[in-house]
PDB file of C-alpha atoms in Angstrom:
ATOM      1  CA  MET A1217      52.497  97.262  77.946  1.00 95.00           C
ATOM      2  CA  ILE A1218      55.683  95.426  77.059  1.00 97.00           C
ATOM      3  CA  ILE A1219      57.699  93.455  79.629  1.00 97.00           C
ATOM      4  CA  ILE A1220      61.028  91.631  79.271  1.00 98.00           C
ATOM      5  CA  ALA A1221      61.427  88.149  80.779  1.00 98.00           C
ATOM      6  CA  SER A1222      63.964  85.356  80.573  1.00 98.00           C
ATOM      7  CA  LYS A1223      63.199  82.602  78.107  1.00 97.00           C
ATOM      8  CA  ARG A1224      64.689  80.234  80.681  1.00 96.00           C
ATOM      9  CA  ARG A1225      61.777  80.870  83.065  1.00 96.00           C
ATOM     10  CA  LYS A1226      58.825  78.528  82.930  1.00 96.00           C
ATOM     11  CA  ALA A1227      55.866  79.961  81.059  1.00 96.00           C
ATOM     12  CA  GLU A1228      53.487  79.096  83.883  1.00 96.00           C
ATOM     13  CA  ASN A1229      55.561  81.135  86.348  1.00 96.00           C
ATOM     14  CA  ILE A1230      55.516  84.164  84.069  1.00 96.00           C
ATOM     15  CA  LEU A1231      51.780  83.815  83.567  1.00 96.00           C
ATOM     16  CA  LYS A1232      51.181  83.613  87.316  1.00 95.00           C
ATOM     17  CA  LYS A1233      52.469  87.171  87.569  1.00 94.00           C
ATOM     18  CA  HIS A1234      50.946  88.326  84.286  1.00 94.00           C
ATOM     19  CA  PRO A1235      47.932  86.032  83.770  1.00 94.00           C
ATOM     20  CA  GLU A1236      46.558  87.852  80.731  1.00 92.00           C
ATOM     21  CA  ALA A1237      49.893  88.278  78.991  1.00 96.00           C
ATOM     22  CA  ILE A1238      50.893  87.104  75.549  1.00 97.00           C
ATOM     23  CA  LEU A1239      54.301  85.418  75.591  1.00 97.00           C
ATOM     24  CA  ALA A1240      56.363  86.368  72.568  1.00 98.00           C
ATOM     25  CA  ASP A1241      59.625  84.501  71.964  1.00 98.00           C
ATOM     26  CA  VAL A1242      61.976  86.833  70.078  1.00 98.00           C
ATOM     27  CA  THR A1243      65.051  84.594  70.200  1.00 98.00           C
ATOM     28  CA  SER A1244      66.616  82.575  67.413  1.00 97.00           C
ATOM     29  CA  GLN A1245      64.652  79.590  68.764  1.00 97.00           C
ATOM     30  CA  ALA A1246      61.246  81.168  68.067  1.00 97.00           C
ATOM     31  CA  LYS A1247      58.896  78.893  66.137  1.00 95.00           C
ATOM     32  CA  ASP A1248      56.974  81.636  64.325  1.00 97.00           C
ATOM     33  CA  GLY A1249      57.558  84.892  62.456  1.00 97.00           C
ATOM     34  CA  LEU A1250      58.995  86.530  65.568  1.00 98.00           C
ATOM     35  CA  VAL A1251      62.278  84.746  64.853  1.00 98.00           C
ATOM     36  CA  LYS A1252      62.889  87.628  62.438  1.00 98.00           C
ATOM     37  CA  LEU A1253      63.506  89.837  65.470  1.00 98.00           C
ATOM     38  CA  SER A1254      66.511  87.742  66.492  1.00 98.00           C
ATOM     39  CA  PRO A1255      69.912  89.415  65.916  1.00 98.00           C
ATOM     40  CA  PHE A1256      70.930  86.106  64.340  1.00 98.00           C
ATOM     41  CA  TYR A1257      68.217  86.148  61.669  1.00 98.00           C
ATOM     42  CA  PRO A1258      69.769  86.538  58.172  1.00 98.00           C
ATOM     43  CA  HIS A1259      67.769  89.368  56.635  1.00 98.00           C
ATOM     44  CA  GLY A1260      70.679  90.270  54.379  1.00 98.00           C
ATOM     45  CA  ASP A1261      71.828  93.625  52.965  1.00 98.00           C
ATOM     46  CA  ILE A1262      72.341  95.163  56.409  1.00 98.00           C
ATOM     47  CA  PRO A1263      74.793  98.092  56.177  1.00 98.00           C
ATOM     48  CA  VAL A1264      77.958  97.629  58.207  1.00 98.00           C
ATOM     49  CA  PRO A1265      78.511 100.816  60.261  1.00 98.00           C
ATOM     50  CA  PHE A1266      81.354 103.103  59.161  1.00 98.00           C
ATOM     51  CA  SER A1267      82.007 100.767  56.217  1.00 98.00           C
ATOM     52  CA  PRO A1268      80.774 102.184  52.883  1.00 98.00           C
ATOM     53  CA  GLY A1269      79.912  99.421  50.418  1.00 97.00           C
ATOM     54  CA  TRP A1270      79.889  96.650  53.014  1.00 98.00           C
ATOM     55  CA  THR A1271      76.742  94.773  54.036  1.00 98.00           C
ATOM     56  CA  ALA A1272      76.081  91.800  56.288  1.00 98.00           C
ATOM     57  CA  THR A1273      73.479  89.089  56.715  1.00 98.00           C
ATOM     58  CA  CYS A1274      72.478  89.786  60.313  1.00 98.00           C
ATOM     59  CA  VAL A1275      73.123  92.025  63.308  1.00 98.00           C
ATOM     60  CA  GLU A1276      75.251  89.413  65.054  1.00 98.00           C
ATOM     61  CA  SER A1277      77.484  88.963  61.998  1.00 98.00           C
ATOM     62  CA  VAL A1278      78.191  92.714  62.075  1.00 98.00           C
ATOM     63  CA  TRP A1279      78.957  92.632  65.804  1.00 98.00           C
ATOM     64  CA  GLN A1280      81.202  89.595  65.579  1.00 98.00           C
ATOM     65  CA  GLY A1281      82.779  90.542  62.262  1.00 98.00           C
ATOM     66  CA  LEU A1282      84.062  93.900  63.529  1.00 98.00           C
ATOM     67  CA  LYS A1283      85.440  92.413  66.753  1.00 98.00           C
ATOM     68  CA  VAL A1284      89.220  92.506  67.098  1.00 98.00           C
ATOM     69  CA  PHE A1285      91.207  90.033  69.202  1.00 98.00           C
ATOM     70  CA  GLU A1286      94.797  89.620  70.272  1.00 97.00           C
ATOM     71  CA  HIS A1287      95.347  87.142  67.444  1.00 97.00           C
ATOM     72  CA  ALA A1288      92.666  88.144  64.915  1.00 98.00           C
ATOM     73  CA  ASN A1289      91.526  91.287  63.161  1.00 98.00           C
ATOM     74  CA  VAL A1290      88.069  91.899  61.683  1.00 98.00           C
ATOM     75  CA  ASP A1291      86.485  88.937  59.905  1.00 98.00           C
ATOM     76  CA  ILE A1292      84.705  90.037  56.731  1.00 98.00           C
ATOM     77  CA  GLU A1293      83.734  86.428  55.997  1.00 98.00           C
ATOM     78  CA  MET A1294      81.494  86.607  59.051  1.00 98.00           C
ATOM     79  CA  PHE A1295      79.341  89.146  57.182  1.00 98.00           C
ATOM     80  CA  LYS A1296      78.300  86.361  54.787  1.00 98.00           C
ATOM     81  CA  ASN A1297      77.107  83.872  57.416  1.00 98.00           C
ATOM     82  CA  ASP A1298      73.412  83.246  56.789  1.00 98.00           C
ATOM     83  CA  THR A1299      73.061  80.008  58.766  1.00 97.00           C
ATOM     84  CA  MET A1300      72.174  81.436  62.219  1.00 97.00           C
ATOM     85  CA  LYS A1301      74.992  79.208  63.489  1.00 96.00           C
ATOM     86  CA  ASN A1302      78.721  79.563  64.205  1.00 96.00           C
ATOM     87  CA  LEU A1303      78.404  83.313  64.681  1.00 96.00           C
ATOM     88  CA  LYS A1304      80.486  83.577  67.839  1.00 95.00           C
ATOM     89  CA  ARG A1305      84.195  84.426  67.790  1.00 95.00           C
ATOM     90  CA  THR A1306      85.679  83.276  71.068  1.00 93.00           C
ATOM     91  CA  VAL A1307      88.513  84.198  73.390  1.00 95.00           C
ATOM     92  CA  ARG A1308      89.570  80.549  73.481  1.00 94.00           C
ATOM     93  CA  ARG A1309      90.235  80.594  69.760  1.00 94.00           C
ATOM     94  CA  PHE A1310      91.454  84.147  69.124  1.00 97.00           C
ATOM     95  CA  GLY A1311      92.863  85.364  72.424  1.00 97.00           C
ATOM     96  CA  LYS A1312      92.079  88.498  74.421  1.00 96.00           C
ATOM     97  CA  PRO A1313      89.439  90.793  72.860  1.00 96.00           C
ATOM     98  CA  LEU A1314      90.863  94.241  72.123  1.00 98.00           C
ATOM     99  CA  GLY A1315      87.663  95.999  71.036  1.00 98.00           C
ATOM    100  CA  HIS A1316      85.553  96.556  67.949  1.00 98.00           C
ATOM    101  CA  ARG A1317      86.987  98.219  64.879  1.00 98.00           C
ATOM    102  CA  ARG A1318      85.080 101.358  63.908  1.00 98.00           C
ATOM    103  CA  GLY A1319      84.453 100.129  60.386  1.00 98.00           C
ATOM    104  CA  VAL A1320      86.138  97.489  58.251  1.00 98.00           C
ATOM    105  CA  ASP A1321      88.995  99.815  57.327  1.00 97.00           C
ATOM    106  CA  GLY A1322      88.834 101.943  60.465  1.00 98.00           C
ATOM    107  CA  THR A1323      91.869 102.733  62.575  1.00 97.00           C
ATOM    108  CA  LYS A1324      90.020 103.295  65.844  1.00 98.00           C
ATOM    109  CA  LEU A1325      89.131 100.485  68.246  1.00 98.00           C
ATOM    110  CA  LEU A1326      85.959 101.033  70.255  1.00 98.00           C
ATOM    111  CA  GLY A1327      85.541  99.852  73.830  1.00 98.00           C
ATOM    112  CA  TYR A1328      82.699  97.467  74.668  1.00 97.00           C
ATOM    113  CA  ILE A1329      80.063 100.028  75.687  1.00 98.00           C
ATOM    114  CA  GLU A1330      81.183 102.461  73.007  1.00 98.00           C
ATOM    115  CA  ALA A1331      80.871  99.718  70.382  1.00 98.00           C
ATOM    116  CA  ARG A1332      77.483  98.713  71.732  1.00 98.00           C
ATOM    117  CA  LYS A1333      76.249 102.281  71.228  1.00 98.00           C
ATOM    118  CA  GLU A1334      77.924 102.946  67.883  1.00 98.00           C
ATOM    119  CA  ILE A1335      77.651  99.526  66.220  1.00 98.00           C
ATOM    120  CA  TYR A1336      75.178  97.108  67.799  1.00 98.00           C
ATOM    121  CA  VAL A1337      72.342  99.461  68.756  1.00 98.00           C
ATOM    122  CA  PRO A1338      72.273 101.411  65.441  1.00 98.00           C
ATOM    123  CA  THR A1339      72.532  98.211  63.398  1.00 98.00           C
ATOM    124  CA  TYR A1340      69.644  96.611  65.264  1.00 98.00           C
ATOM    125  CA  ARG A1341      67.620  99.792  64.831  1.00 98.00           C
ATOM    126  CA  TRP A1342      68.261  99.643  61.079  1.00 98.00           C
ATOM    127  CA  VAL A1343      66.777  96.143  61.036  1.00 98.00           C
ATOM    128  CA  LEU A1344      63.739  97.253  63.042  1.00 98.00           C
ATOM    129  CA  GLU A1345      63.122 100.115  60.624  1.00 97.00           C
ATOM    130  CA  HIS A1346      63.860  98.384  57.324  1.00 98.00           C
ATOM    131  CA  LYS A1347      63.211  94.654  57.747  1.00 98.00           C
ATOM    132  CA  VAL A1348      60.498  94.030  60.370  1.00 98.00           C
ATOM    133  CA  GLN A1349      58.222  97.075  60.433  1.00 97.00           C
ATOM    134  CA  ASN A1350      55.174  94.863  59.891  1.00 97.00           C
ATOM    135  CA  ILE A1351      55.960  92.908  63.067  1.00 98.00           C
ATOM    136  CA  ILE A1352      56.797  96.060  65.030  1.00 97.00           C
ATOM    137  CA  LYS A1353      53.498  97.614  63.998  1.00 97.00           C
ATOM    138  CA  ARG A1354      51.573  94.585  65.243  1.00 97.00           C
ATOM    139  CA  LEU A1355      53.464  94.516  68.523  1.00 97.00           C
ATOM    140  CA  ARG A1356      52.869  98.225  69.027  1.00 97.00           C
ATOM    141  CA  GLU A1357      49.152  97.903  68.354  1.00 97.00           C
ATOM    142  CA  ALA A1358      48.779  94.808  70.550  1.00 96.00           C
ATOM    143  CA  SER A1359      50.685  96.370  73.469  1.00 96.00           C
ATOM    144  CA  ARG A1360      48.182  99.211  73.716  1.00 95.00           C
ATOM    145  CA  ASP A1361      45.582  97.034  75.387  1.00 95.00           C
ATOM    146  CA  LYS A1362      47.456  93.806  76.126  1.00 96.00           C
ATOM    147  CA  THR A1363      50.528  92.842  78.138  1.00 97.00           C
ATOM    148  CA  ILE A1364      53.217  91.505  75.831  1.00 98.00           C
ATOM    149  CA  VAL A1365      56.073  89.584  77.475  1.00 98.00           C
ATOM    150  CA  LEU A1366      59.111  89.467  75.202  1.00 98.00           C
ATOM    151  CA  LEU A1367      61.194  86.380  75.954  1.00 98.00           C
ATOM    152  CA  ASP A1368      64.945  86.717  75.577  1.00 98.00           C
ATOM    153  CA  TYR A1369      67.919  84.764  76.914  1.00 98.00           C
ATOM    154  CA  ASN A1370      69.402  88.064  78.120  1.00 97.00           C
ATOM    155  CA  THR A1371      67.365  90.464  80.238  1.00 97.00           C
ATOM    156  CA  ASN A1372      69.860  93.296  80.763  1.00 97.00           C
ATOM    157  CA  CYS A1373      67.974  96.498  79.922  1.00 97.00           C
ATOM    158  CA  ASP A1374      70.821  98.877  80.759  1.00 96.00           C
ATOM    159  CA  VAL A1375      72.790  99.902  77.691  1.00 96.00           C
ATOM    160  CA  ASP A1376      75.595 101.167  79.935  1.00 96.00           C
ATOM    161  CA  ASP A1377      75.938  97.909  81.884  1.00 97.00           C
ATOM    162  CA  GLY A1378      78.877  96.101  80.350  1.00 95.00           C
ATOM    163  CA  GLY A1379      78.757  93.250  82.830  1.00 95.00           C
ATOM    164  CA  LYS A1380      76.013  91.439  80.938  1.00 95.00           C
ATOM    165  CA  PRO A1381      74.996  91.130  77.274  1.00 96.00           C
ATOM    166  CA  LEU A1382      72.325  93.627  76.277  1.00 98.00           C
ATOM    167  CA  SER A1383      68.822  92.273  75.760  1.00 98.00           C
ATOM    168  CA  HIS A1384      67.710  92.800  72.176  1.00 98.00           C
ATOM    169  CA  ALA A1385      64.162  92.357  73.480  1.00 98.00           C
ATOM    170  CA  TYR A1386      64.724  95.574  75.408  1.00 98.00           C
ATOM    171  CA  LEU A1387      65.749  97.298  72.167  1.00 98.00           C
ATOM    172  CA  ILE A1388      62.428  96.198  70.663  1.00 98.00           C
ATOM    173  CA  LYS A1389      60.597  97.640  73.662  1.00 98.00           C
ATOM    174  CA  ALA A1390      62.699 100.806  73.555  1.00 97.00           C
ATOM    175  CA  TYR A1391      61.974 101.340  69.873  1.00 97.00           C
ATOM    176  CA  ILE A1392      58.232 100.818  70.291  1.00 97.00           C
ATOM    177  CA  GLU A1393      57.867 102.890  73.462  1.00 95.00           C
ATOM    178  CA  GLY A1394      60.382 105.656  72.765  1.00 94.00           C
ATOM    179  CA  LEU A1395      62.794 104.675  75.527  1.00 94.00           C
ATOM    180  CA  TYR A1396      66.552 105.250  75.688  1.00 93.00           C
ATOM    181  CA  PRO A1397      68.535 104.638  73.493  1.00 95.00           C
ATOM    182  CA  TYR A1398      65.789 105.116  70.897  1.00 91.00           C
ATOM    183  CA  GLY A1399      63.951 107.946  72.627  1.00 83.00           C
ATOM    184  CA  ASP A1400      64.253 110.752  75.142  1.00 65.00           C
ATOM    185  CA  ILE A1401      63.090 108.897  78.256  1.00 52.00           C
ATOM    186  CA  LYS A1402      66.145 108.421  80.474  1.00 48.00           C
ATOM    187  CA  ALA A1403      67.484 105.836  82.871  1.00 44.00           C
ATOM    188  CA  LYS A1404      64.841 106.407  85.533  1.00 41.00           C
ATOM    189  CA  GLU A1405      62.212 104.891  83.300  1.00 45.00           C
ATOM    190  CA  LYS A1406      64.235 102.617  81.045  1.00 43.00           C
ATOM    191  CA  ASN A1407      64.570  99.930  83.727  1.00 47.00           C
ATOM    192  CA  SER A1408      60.924  99.991  84.858  1.00 47.00           C
ATOM    193  CA  ASN A1409      60.141  96.549  83.415  1.00 48.00           C
ATOM    194  CA  ARG A1410      62.396  93.899  84.209  1.00 43.00           C
ATOM    195  CA  LYS A1411      50.680  76.210  76.633  1.00 47.00           C
ATOM    196  CA  PRO A1412      50.979  80.297  76.408  1.00 43.00           C
ATOM    197  CA  LYS A1413      48.470  82.292  74.418  1.00 43.00           C
ATOM    198  CA  GLU A1414      48.309  81.949  70.661  1.00 42.00           C
ATOM    199  CA  LEU A1415      50.869  84.069  68.801  1.00 42.00           C
ATOM    200  CA  SER A1416      49.251  83.986  65.375  1.00 42.00           C
ATOM    201  CA  LEU A1417      48.931  87.767  65.663  1.00 43.00           C
ATOM    202  CA  PHE A1418      52.642  87.979  64.928  1.00 44.00           C
ATOM    203  CA  ASP A1419      53.060  85.159  62.433  1.00 47.00           C
ATOM    204  CA  GLU A1420      54.400  86.036  59.032  1.00 43.00           C
TER     205      GLU A1420
END
């Protein structure tokens, strides 16, 4: 079983509820191989959606690079950022966000949820399928007889909820368990799951 929990919660409080669980930090602050599951991790050569010939270093650089603001268009330089830092493009600097461009040379601007479904989710899936299959396989095998708690700063598991950032930990769970948006199980089930044990099982 895989559960999503906030990284901001104390480990002992999570383990009180799930005493046999393995806590797995999948954020950019992870201290082991699970950091590769972070959208900020620079795997490189990630195809930019709707942009033939363009690749990016990480999922977040795709998401931020295709964002369009009142005073700034797409930022192709963002695709090259491999530092895991300075990946946010802010309203304070660029003005009101207008949407995400559907491709580097696209003419259509996607709304937030639309962009999440057409850009962020498919790009993260590409990473899961092409860059971290060894980790996904281990998580899948371990979750069959253990409780795995994926720690993320965001815990929103509803792809259609634009009020909060989407949890990439949920996308890991969804991919492994065949949940929406990576499977046919719908909303009724997708929100069912809202020092720690050694994580050497997932080290790379």
